[in-house]
Coordinates of C-alpha atoms in Angstrom, one line a residue:
Chain A
M238 CA -0.1 0.0 0.2
F239 CA 3.2 2.3 0.4
E240 CA 5.9 2.6 -2.3
T241 CA 8.6 4.6 -0.5
V242 CA 8.1 2.9 2.8
K243 CA 8.0 -0.8 3.8
Y244 CA 5.5 -1.5 6.5
E245 CA 5.0 -4.8 8.3
V246 CA 3.8 -5.7 12.0
T247 CA 5.5 -8.4 13.9
N248 CA 5.0 -9.6 17.5
G249 CA 3.6 -6.3 18.4
V250 CA 6.1 -4.1 16.5
A251 CA 5.3 -1.9 13.3
W252 CA 8.2 -1.8 11.3
I253 CA 8.4 1.3 9.2
T254 CA 11.2 1.1 6.7
L255 CA 12.2 4.1 4.5
N256 CA 12.7 2.3 1.4
R257 CA 14.6 4.5 -1.1
P258 CA 17.8 3.0 -0.6
D259 CA 19.4 4.2 -4.1
K260 CA 18.7 7.8 -2.8
L261 CA 19.9 7.0 0.7
N262 CA 16.2 7.4 1.6
A263 CA 16.2 11.0 1.1
F264 CA 12.8 12.7 1.8
T265 CA 10.4 13.4 -1.0
E266 CA 6.8 14.8 -0.6
Q267 CA 5.7 10.9 -1.0
L268 CA 8.0 9.8 1.7
N269 CA 7.0 12.5 3.9
K270 CA 3.3 11.5 3.6
E271 CA 3.9 7.8 3.7
V272 CA 5.8 8.2 6.9
Q273 CA 3.0 10.0 8.4
Q274 CA 0.3 7.5 7.2
S275 CA 2.4 4.6 8.4
V276 CA 2.6 6.1 11.9
K277 CA -1.0 6.8 11.9
Q278 CA -1.9 3.4 10.8
A279 CA 0.3 1.9 13.6
S280 CA -1.2 4.2 16.1
R281 CA -4.5 2.9 15.4
D282 CA -3.7 -0.7 15.4
K283 CA -4.5 -2.2 18.5
E284 CA -2.1 -5.3 17.7
V285 CA 0.9 -2.8 17.5
R286 CA 2.5 -1.7 20.8
C287 CA 5.6 -0.1 19.5
L288 CA 7.1 1.4 16.5
V289 CA 10.5 1.1 14.8
I290 CA 11.5 3.4 11.9
T291 CA 14.6 2.4 10.2
G292 CA 16.2 2.9 6.9
E293 CA 16.7 0.3 4.0
G294 CA 20.4 -0.1 2.6
R295 CA 23.2 1.6 4.1
A296 CA 21.5 4.8 5.1
F297 CA 19.0 5.9 7.8
C298 CA 17.8 9.1 6.0
S299 CA 19.9 11.6 3.9
G300 CA 17.4 14.5 4.5
Q301 CA 15.5 16.5 1.9
D302 CA 16.1 14.7 -1.7
L303 CA 17.9 17.7 -3.4
Q304 CA 16.6 16.7 -6.8
G305 CA 13.3 18.8 -7.4
V306 CA 14.8 21.4 -5.1
N307 CA 15.0 24.8 -7.0
E308 CA 15.4 28.4 -6.3
E309 CA 11.7 29.1 -6.9
M310 CA 10.8 26.9 -4.1
D311 CA 9.1 28.1 -1.0
H312 CA 10.8 26.4 1.7
G313 CA 8.2 27.3 4.3
E314 CA 5.4 25.9 2.5
I315 CA 7.1 22.6 1.9
L316 CA 7.5 22.2 5.5
R317 CA 4.3 23.3 6.5
R318 CA 2.8 20.9 4.0
F319 CA 4.7 17.6 4.3
Y320 CA 7.3 17.9 7.1
N321 CA 5.4 19.4 9.7
P322 CA 2.4 17.0 9.5
M323 CA 4.7 14.1 9.7
V324 CA 6.4 15.4 12.8
M325 CA 3.2 16.2 14.6
E326 CA 1.9 12.6 13.7
I327 CA 5.2 11.1 15.4
H328 CA 4.9 13.4 18.3
R329 CA 1.1 12.8 18.8
C330 CA 1.9 8.9 18.8
E331 CA 1.0 7.6 22.2
K332 CA 3.1 4.5 21.7
P333 CA 6.7 4.0 22.0
I334 CA 8.8 4.8 18.6
I335 CA 12.3 3.7 18.3
A336 CA 14.6 5.3 15.5
A337 CA 16.8 2.5 14.4
V338 CA 19.6 4.5 13.0
N339 CA 21.4 1.8 10.6
G340 CA 23.6 4.5 8.6
V341 CA 23.7 8.2 8.3
A342 CA 20.8 10.5 9.5
A343 CA 21.5 13.8 8.0
G344 CA 19.4 17.1 7.7
A345 CA 15.7 16.1 8.3
G346 CA 16.8 12.6 8.5
M347 CA 18.3 13.6 11.8
S348 CA 15.1 15.6 12.8
L349 CA 13.1 12.4 12.1
A350 CA 15.4 10.4 14.5
L351 CA 15.3 13.1 17.0
A352 CA 11.3 13.2 17.0
C353 CA 11.4 9.5 18.2
D354 CA 11.6 8.3 22.0
F355 CA 14.7 5.9 21.7
R356 CA 17.6 6.2 19.3
L357 CA 19.4 2.9 18.6
L358 CA 22.5 3.6 16.5
S359 CA 24.5 1.1 14.5
D360 CA 28.3 1.6 14.8
K361 CA 28.2 2.7 11.0
A362 CA 25.7 5.5 12.0
N363 CA 26.2 9.1 12.3
F364 CA 24.3 12.4 12.7
F365 CA 24.9 15.3 10.5
E366 CA 23.3 18.8 10.8
A367 CA 23.9 19.4 7.1
F368 CA 21.6 22.3 6.8
I369 CA 24.4 25.2 7.5
H370 CA 26.5 24.0 4.7
V371 CA 23.9 25.2 2.5
G372 CA 22.9 28.3 4.4
L373 CA 19.9 26.8 5.8
V374 CA 18.6 26.2 9.2
P375 CA 17.8 23.0 11.0
D376 CA 14.1 22.2 10.3
A377 CA 11.3 19.7 11.0
G378 CA 11.5 19.9 14.8
N379 CA 15.4 19.6 14.9
L380 CA 15.9 22.8 17.0
Y381 CA 12.9 21.9 19.5
F382 CA 14.1 18.6 20.0
L383 CA 17.8 18.7 20.0
P384 CA 18.3 21.2 23.1
K385 CA 15.8 19.1 25.1
L386 CA 17.7 16.0 24.4
I387 CA 21.6 17.3 24.8
G388 CA 21.3 21.0 26.2
H389 CA 21.4 24.4 24.5
A390 CA 25.0 24.7 24.3
K391 CA 25.4 21.4 22.6
A392 CA 22.7 21.9 20.5
M393 CA 24.2 25.0 19.3
E394 CA 27.6 23.6 18.4
L395 CA 25.9 20.9 16.3
A396 CA 23.6 23.2 14.3
V397 CA 26.0 25.9 13.9
L398 CA 29.4 24.1 13.4
G399 CA 27.5 21.2 11.5
E400 CA 30.2 18.6 12.2
K401 CA 29.5 14.7 11.5
I402 CA 28.8 13.0 15.0
N403 CA 29.8 9.4 14.9
A404 CA 27.7 6.9 16.7
E405 CA 30.3 7.0 19.9
E406 CA 30.2 10.7 20.1
A407 CA 26.3 10.5 19.8
K408 CA 26.3 8.2 22.7
E409 CA 28.5 10.4 25.0
L410 CA 26.0 13.4 24.1
G411 CA 23.1 11.2 25.0
L412 CA 21.6 11.0 21.4
A413 CA 21.9 7.2 21.3
T414 CA 20.1 4.8 23.7
K415 CA 22.9 2.2 22.7
V416 CA 25.3 1.5 19.9
I417 CA 25.2 -1.7 18.3
P418 CA 27.8 -3.5 16.2
M419 CA 26.7 -4.0 12.6
E420 CA 27.0 -7.8 12.9
Q421 CA 24.2 -8.0 15.7
W422 CA 22.2 -4.9 14.4
Q423 CA 19.2 -6.8 13.2
A424 CA 18.9 -9.2 16.3
E425 CA 19.6 -6.5 18.8
I426 CA 17.3 -4.0 17.6
T427 CA 14.5 -6.7 17.1
A428 CA 15.0 -7.8 20.6
F429 CA 15.0 -4.3 22.0
A430 CA 11.7 -3.5 20.2
E431 CA 9.8 -6.8 21.1
K432 CA 10.9 -6.0 24.5
V433 CA 9.2 -2.4 24.8
A434 CA 6.2 -3.9 23.0
S435 CA 5.8 -6.4 25.9
M436 CA 6.1 -3.8 28.4
P437 CA 3.1 -2.1 30.2
T438 CA 2.6 0.1 27.1
A439 CA -0.8 1.9 28.6
A440 CA 1.8 3.2 31.3
I441 CA 4.3 4.1 28.7
A442 CA 1.5 6.2 26.9
V443 CA 1.3 8.2 30.1
I444 CA 4.9 8.6 30.7
K445 CA 5.3 9.9 27.1
K446 CA 2.5 12.4 27.4
N447 CA 3.5 13.8 30.7
L448 CA 7.0 14.1 29.9
K449 CA 6.3 16.0 26.7
A450 CA 4.0 18.1 28.8
S451 CA 6.7 19.0 31.5
W452 CA 8.3 21.2 28.9
E453 CA 5.6 23.7 29.2
S454 CA 4.1 23.1 32.6
T455 CA 4.5 24.5 36.1
L456 CA 5.2 22.2 39.0
E457 CA 1.7 22.4 40.1
D458 CA 0.2 21.4 36.6
S459 CA 2.8 18.4 36.5
L460 CA 1.8 17.2 40.0
E461 CA -1.7 17.5 38.9
R462 CA -0.8 15.5 35.5
D463 CA 1.2 13.1 37.8
A464 CA -2.2 12.4 39.8
Q465 CA -4.3 11.9 36.5
G466 CA -1.8 9.7 34.9
Q467 CA -1.5 7.5 38.1
R468 CA -5.3 7.3 38.3
I469 CA -5.2 5.9 34.7
A470 CA -2.3 3.5 35.1
G471 CA -3.8 2.6 38.4
L472 CA -7.0 1.2 36.6
T473 CA -4.9 -0.8 33.9
L474 CA -5.0 -4.6 33.9
D475 CA -1.1 -4.3 33.5
H476 CA -0.9 -2.9 36.8
K477 CA -3.1 -5.6 38.3
E478 CA -0.8 -8.2 36.7
G479 CA 2.2 -6.4 38.0
V480 CA 1.2 -6.4 41.4
A481 CA -0.2 -10.1 41.1
A482 CA 3.2 -11.4 39.5
F483 CA 5.1 -9.6 42.3
M484 CA 3.2 -11.2 44.8
Q485 CA 3.1 -14.8 43.2
K486 CA 7.1 -14.2 42.6
R487 CA 6.6 -14.9 39.0
K488 CA 7.0 -13.0 35.7
P489 CA 4.3 -10.6 34.6
V490 CA 2.6 -10.6 31.3
F491 CA 1.5 -7.3 30.2
Q492 CA -0.8 -6.8 27.7
G493 CA -0.8 -2.9 27.3
K494 CA -4.4 -2.7 28.6
Chain B
M170 CA -36.1 9.8 36.0
S171 CA -36.8 7.5 33.3
N172 CA -34.8 7.8 30.0
S173 CA -37.6 7.9 27.1
Y174 CA -35.5 10.1 25.1
E175 CA -34.3 9.1 21.4
T176 CA -31.2 11.3 21.0
I177 CA -30.0 11.9 24.7
D178 CA -29.2 9.8 27.8
V179 CA -30.7 11.2 31.0
S180 CA -30.1 10.0 34.5
Q181 CA -29.5 11.3 38.1
Q182 CA -26.5 10.5 40.2
G183 CA -27.0 11.8 43.8
K184 CA -27.7 15.6 43.5
L185 CA -26.3 15.7 39.8
G186 CA -28.5 15.7 36.9
L187 CA -26.7 13.9 34.0
I188 CA -27.3 14.5 30.3
A189 CA -25.2 12.8 27.5
L190 CA -25.9 13.6 23.9
N191 CA -26.4 10.0 22.6
R192 CA -25.9 9.9 18.6
P193 CA -22.4 8.4 18.7
K194 CA -22.7 7.2 15.3
V195 CA -22.8 10.7 13.7
L196 CA -20.6 12.1 16.3
N197 CA -23.7 13.7 18.1
A198 CA -24.5 15.8 15.6
I199 CA -27.3 18.1 16.7
N200 CA -30.8 17.7 15.2
R201 CA -34.2 19.6 16.1
T202 CA -35.2 16.5 18.2
M203 CA -31.9 16.7 20.0
V204 CA -32.3 20.4 21.0
S205 CA -36.0 19.9 22.0
E206 CA -35.3 16.7 23.9
L207 CA -32.2 18.5 25.5
L208 CA -34.6 21.3 26.7
A209 CA -37.1 18.9 28.2
A210 CA -34.2 17.1 30.1
M211 CA -33.0 20.4 31.5
E212 CA -36.3 21.8 32.3
G213 CA -37.0 18.5 34.1
F214 CA -33.8 18.9 36.0
E215 CA -34.6 22.5 36.7
S216 CA -38.0 21.7 38.5
D217 CA -36.5 18.7 40.5
S218 CA -35.4 20.1 43.5
S219 CA -33.1 17.0 44.4
V220 CA -31.0 17.9 41.6
K221 CA -28.6 20.9 42.1
A222 CA -26.5 20.8 39.2
I223 CA -26.6 19.3 35.6
V224 CA -23.5 17.6 33.7
L225 CA -23.8 17.8 30.2
S226 CA -21.5 15.4 28.2
G227 CA -21.4 13.4 24.8
N228 CA -21.4 9.6 24.3
G229 CA -18.6 8.2 22.1
R230 CA -15.7 10.1 20.4
A231 CA -17.0 13.6 20.4
F232 CA -19.1 16.1 22.4
A233 CA -20.9 17.1 19.3
A234 CA -19.4 17.7 15.7
G235 CA -22.2 20.1 14.8
A236 CA -25.5 20.4 13.5
D237 CA -27.4 18.0 11.4
I238 CA -26.6 19.6 8.2
D239 CA -29.1 17.3 6.1
E240 CA -32.0 18.5 8.0
M241 CA -31.4 22.1 7.0
A242 CA -29.5 21.9 3.5
N243 CA -33.1 22.5 1.8
D244 CA -34.4 25.2 4.2
H245 CA -35.2 28.6 3.2
A246 CA -35.3 31.7 5.2
I247 CA -38.8 31.7 6.1
D248 CA -38.7 28.1 7.0
F249 CA -36.3 29.3 9.7
E250 CA -38.6 32.4 10.7
L251 CA -41.9 30.4 10.9
R252 CA -40.3 27.4 12.8
N253 CA -38.7 29.8 15.2
Q254 CA -35.4 27.5 14.9
F255 CA -33.8 28.7 17.9
K256 CA -36.4 29.4 20.5
D257 CA -35.5 26.2 22.2
W258 CA -31.9 27.4 22.3
D259 CA -33.1 30.7 24.0
R260 CA -34.8 28.7 26.8
L261 CA -31.6 26.5 27.2
A262 CA -29.9 29.7 28.3
M263 CA -32.6 30.4 30.9
I264 CA -31.9 27.4 32.8
K265 CA -31.0 28.5 36.2
K266 CA -29.2 25.6 37.9
P267 CA -25.4 25.4 37.0
I268 CA -24.8 23.5 34.0
I269 CA -21.2 21.8 33.6
G270 CA -20.1 20.5 30.5
A271 CA -17.5 17.8 29.7
V272 CA -15.9 18.1 26.2
Q273 CA -14.0 15.4 24.4
G274 CA -13.2 15.2 20.8
F275 CA -15.2 17.6 18.5
A276 CA -17.2 20.6 19.8
L277 CA -18.1 22.1 16.4
G278 CA -20.4 24.4 15.1
G279 CA -23.7 23.8 16.9
G280 CA -21.6 21.7 19.4
F281 CA -19.6 24.3 20.1
E282 CA -22.5 26.7 20.5
L283 CA -24.0 24.1 23.1
A284 CA -20.7 24.0 25.1
L285 CA -20.9 27.9 25.5
C286 CA -24.3 27.4 27.0
C287 CA -22.5 25.6 29.9
D288 CA -21.4 27.5 32.8
L289 CA -18.2 25.5 33.4
L290 CA -16.3 23.5 30.8
Y291 CA -14.0 20.8 31.4
A292 CA -12.2 19.6 28.3
A293 CA -10.5 16.4 27.6
E294 CA -6.7 17.1 26.1
N295 CA -8.2 15.9 22.7
A296 CA -10.7 18.4 22.6
E297 CA -11.0 20.7 19.5
F298 CA -13.6 23.6 19.2
G299 CA -14.5 25.6 16.2
F300 CA -17.0 27.4 14.0
P301 CA -16.7 25.7 10.4
E302 CA -20.1 27.2 9.3
V303 CA -18.2 29.6 7.1
N304 CA -16.8 26.6 5.0
L305 CA -20.5 26.0 4.1
G306 CA -21.2 29.4 3.2
V307 CA -23.0 30.3 6.2
M308 CA -22.4 31.3 9.8
P309 CA -23.2 30.2 13.4
G310 CA -27.0 30.9 14.4
A311 CA -27.5 29.6 17.8
G312 CA -25.4 32.3 19.6
G313 CA -21.7 31.5 18.0
T314 CA -20.9 35.1 17.2
Q315 CA -22.2 36.2 20.2
R316 CA -21.3 34.2 23.0
L317 CA -17.5 33.5 21.7
T318 CA -17.1 37.3 21.2
K319 CA -18.1 38.3 24.8
L320 CA -16.0 35.4 26.2
V321 CA -12.7 35.9 24.3
G322 CA -13.0 39.4 22.5
K323 CA -13.3 40.4 19.0
T324 CA -10.0 39.8 18.0
K325 CA -9.7 36.0 18.3
A326 CA -13.7 35.6 17.7
M327 CA -13.2 37.2 14.3
E328 CA -10.3 35.1 13.3
W329 CA -11.5 31.6 14.4
L330 CA -15.3 32.9 12.7
F331 CA -13.5 33.9 9.4
T332 CA -11.4 30.9 9.1
G333 CA -13.4 28.0 10.6
K334 CA -10.0 27.1 11.9
R335 CA -10.1 24.5 14.8
I336 CA -9.1 25.7 18.4
T337 CA -7.2 23.2 20.3
A338 CA -7.8 22.2 24.0
R339 CA -4.8 24.1 24.9
E340 CA -5.7 27.3 23.0
A341 CA -9.4 27.0 24.5
L342 CA -7.9 26.8 28.0
H343 CA -5.7 29.7 27.0
H344 CA -8.3 31.9 26.0
G345 CA -10.6 31.1 28.8
I346 CA -13.2 29.0 27.0
V347 CA -12.6 26.0 29.2
N348 CA -11.8 25.8 32.9
Q349 CA -9.4 22.8 32.9
L350 CA -7.9 20.2 30.8
I351 CA -8.2 16.6 31.8
A352 CA -6.8 13.4 30.5
E353 CA -9.5 11.9 28.2
E354 CA -9.9 8.8 30.2
L355 CA -10.6 10.8 33.4
L356 CA -12.9 13.4 31.8
L357 CA -16.2 12.5 33.0
E358 CA -14.8 11.2 36.6
E359 CA -13.2 14.6 37.2
T360 CA -16.0 16.6 35.8
M361 CA -18.2 14.7 38.2
K362 CA -16.0 15.6 41.2
A363 CA -16.2 19.3 40.2
A364 CA -20.2 19.2 39.6
E365 CA -20.5 17.6 43.2
Q366 CA -18.3 20.3 44.9
I367 CA -20.8 22.7 43.6
S368 CA -23.8 20.6 44.2
S369 CA -22.7 20.7 47.8
Q370 CA -22.8 24.6 48.1
A371 CA -25.7 26.5 49.0
P372 CA -28.1 26.2 46.2
I373 CA -29.9 29.5 46.2
A374 CA -26.4 31.2 46.4
I375 CA -25.2 29.3 43.5
R376 CA -28.4 30.1 41.8
L377 CA -28.2 33.9 42.4
I378 CA -24.3 33.9 41.5
K379 CA -25.1 32.4 38.0
E380 CA -27.7 35.0 37.7
A381 CA -25.3 37.8 38.5
V382 CA -22.5 36.7 36.6
L383 CA -24.8 36.1 33.3
K384 CA -26.1 39.6 33.9
A385 CA -22.5 40.9 33.9
V386 CA -22.1 39.7 30.4
D387 CA -24.3 42.3 29.0
T388 CA -25.3 44.9 31.4
P389 CA -23.2 48.3 32.2
L390 CA -21.4 47.9 35.4
N391 CA -23.7 50.2 37.4
E392 CA -26.6 48.2 36.3
G393 CA -24.9 45.1 37.3
M394 CA -23.6 46.3 40.6
E395 CA -27.1 47.1 41.6
F396 CA -28.5 43.8 40.3
E397 CA -25.6 42.1 42.4
R398 CA -26.6 43.8 45.5
K399 CA -30.4 43.1 45.2
N400 CA -29.2 39.5 44.9
F401 CA -26.7 39.6 47.8
Y402 CA -29.5 41.3 50.2
L403 CA -31.8 38.5 49.0
L404 CA -29.4 35.7 50.4
F405 CA -29.9 37.2 53.7
S406 CA -33.6 35.8 53.8
T407 CA -32.3 32.4 53.3
E408 CA -31.8 30.0 56.0
D409 CA -28.4 28.8 54.4
Q410 CA -27.1 32.1 54.9
K411 CA -27.7 31.8 58.7
E412 CA -26.1 28.3 58.6
G413 CA -23.4 29.4 56.6
M414 CA -22.3 32.2 59.1
N415 CA -23.1 30.3 62.1
A416 CA -21.0 27.3 61.0
F417 CA -18.1 29.6 60.2
I418 CA -18.3 31.2 63.6
E419 CA -18.5 27.9 65.2
K420 CA -15.8 26.3 63.3
R421 CA -17.7 23.4 61.8
R422 CA -19.1 22.6 58.3
P423 CA -22.2 23.7 57.1
Q424 CA -25.2 21.9 56.3
F425 CA -27.2 23.7 53.5
K426 CA -30.6 22.8 52.8
G427 CA -31.4 25.0 49.8
K428 CA -33.8 27.3 51.6

């Protein structure tokens, strides 16, 4: 149903694979839309409890496809029409989203990874704020997420100096949950994603929501949100299961309900 | 109270009268039957002394996504005039007991106008308000241009009415359209708590406060002040005033009787 994205659901995980390997998975309007639609589909699918966004071939995503870019283009309009709805769809998603960064994540490709909840990096991966080298500015949420993830000072360095950040450096900055050698890549990202998918994902949804809200909240509002969130989590089957399993000294089986 | 309505669910829980719009398949689109049933239910609660406050919500994903367009698409101006289309709406606005609204999902067009008839509004974080009438070549007809403008001022009202743009729950909170945002799962539970709190206050005080606040919306200040003063004096003829002030002096909780 998608042309530029491969979409499949296995063991509770929706795999969204950017699939323009010969173009290093560069964004076109179609790819923007298909990422948006596939995230929406996974959000709605009750079977799905975790999403993975990754890239086919040797790149994660090299950013905007420069073919088709010309001087008459209104860059702002392209963002409003194609990138921003994609980023908002990811941001709205209540399920955990993992960026499995298999190779280069440059420009808006980096923004895509930043919008996710976790970043697993292969040892071949790197982040590259390419925008400044063509006289542009990081977009698609890049400057929103980056300082929240690594702090203002480091975000400034990356965005302005535009140096390539390899996987180890990314790990040190806090941009990688884990760096995985290429030989174990598929096995490890699958294990990680399926583990997350088997967690109490209803509680994860509340954690995601409240963490996001914390950036624009007073302590008082956050405390109220904690109370509402805990009330919601306290009513879930997973909470009951967690307590029962603890009492019975067995492993809990969570359903995300 | 029995539920003999076609388009709404009506029940009572303690001191609260509950009305839920109940056409979930059409996102609670408001048709004429619904408005007249709403009014009947509200007036029922109004005359029932065991009910102290009314909670209005919508069943399903939305509060109310708008008016039933099919019902009016072929109407002419004179049809509206002769039917006196909005007379039930006018009477809704005259209910004296507090109406507390719980909005999740869409409150658009007529749904937004209905929400604006509530005295307090609690909204789920997914709530979206708006007046899309302009996109159909018309405009709100049940108070939208008047109540929204009085609520948020000309600047935003004009923008939202010209564009039909959706107003997010956060914007609605920011502009004072809603009182509080609540997680969707807990919307009704928390709204009920707020309503229960109000229903435990002295009912006549609540009634006269509602009357005075609504008066303030379109009365010059000096007239409003006079009105307020008369209501204030009037409360000193109630038993609840004596009880409230005695309880305060005796450092105990008051027991209000609604007398």
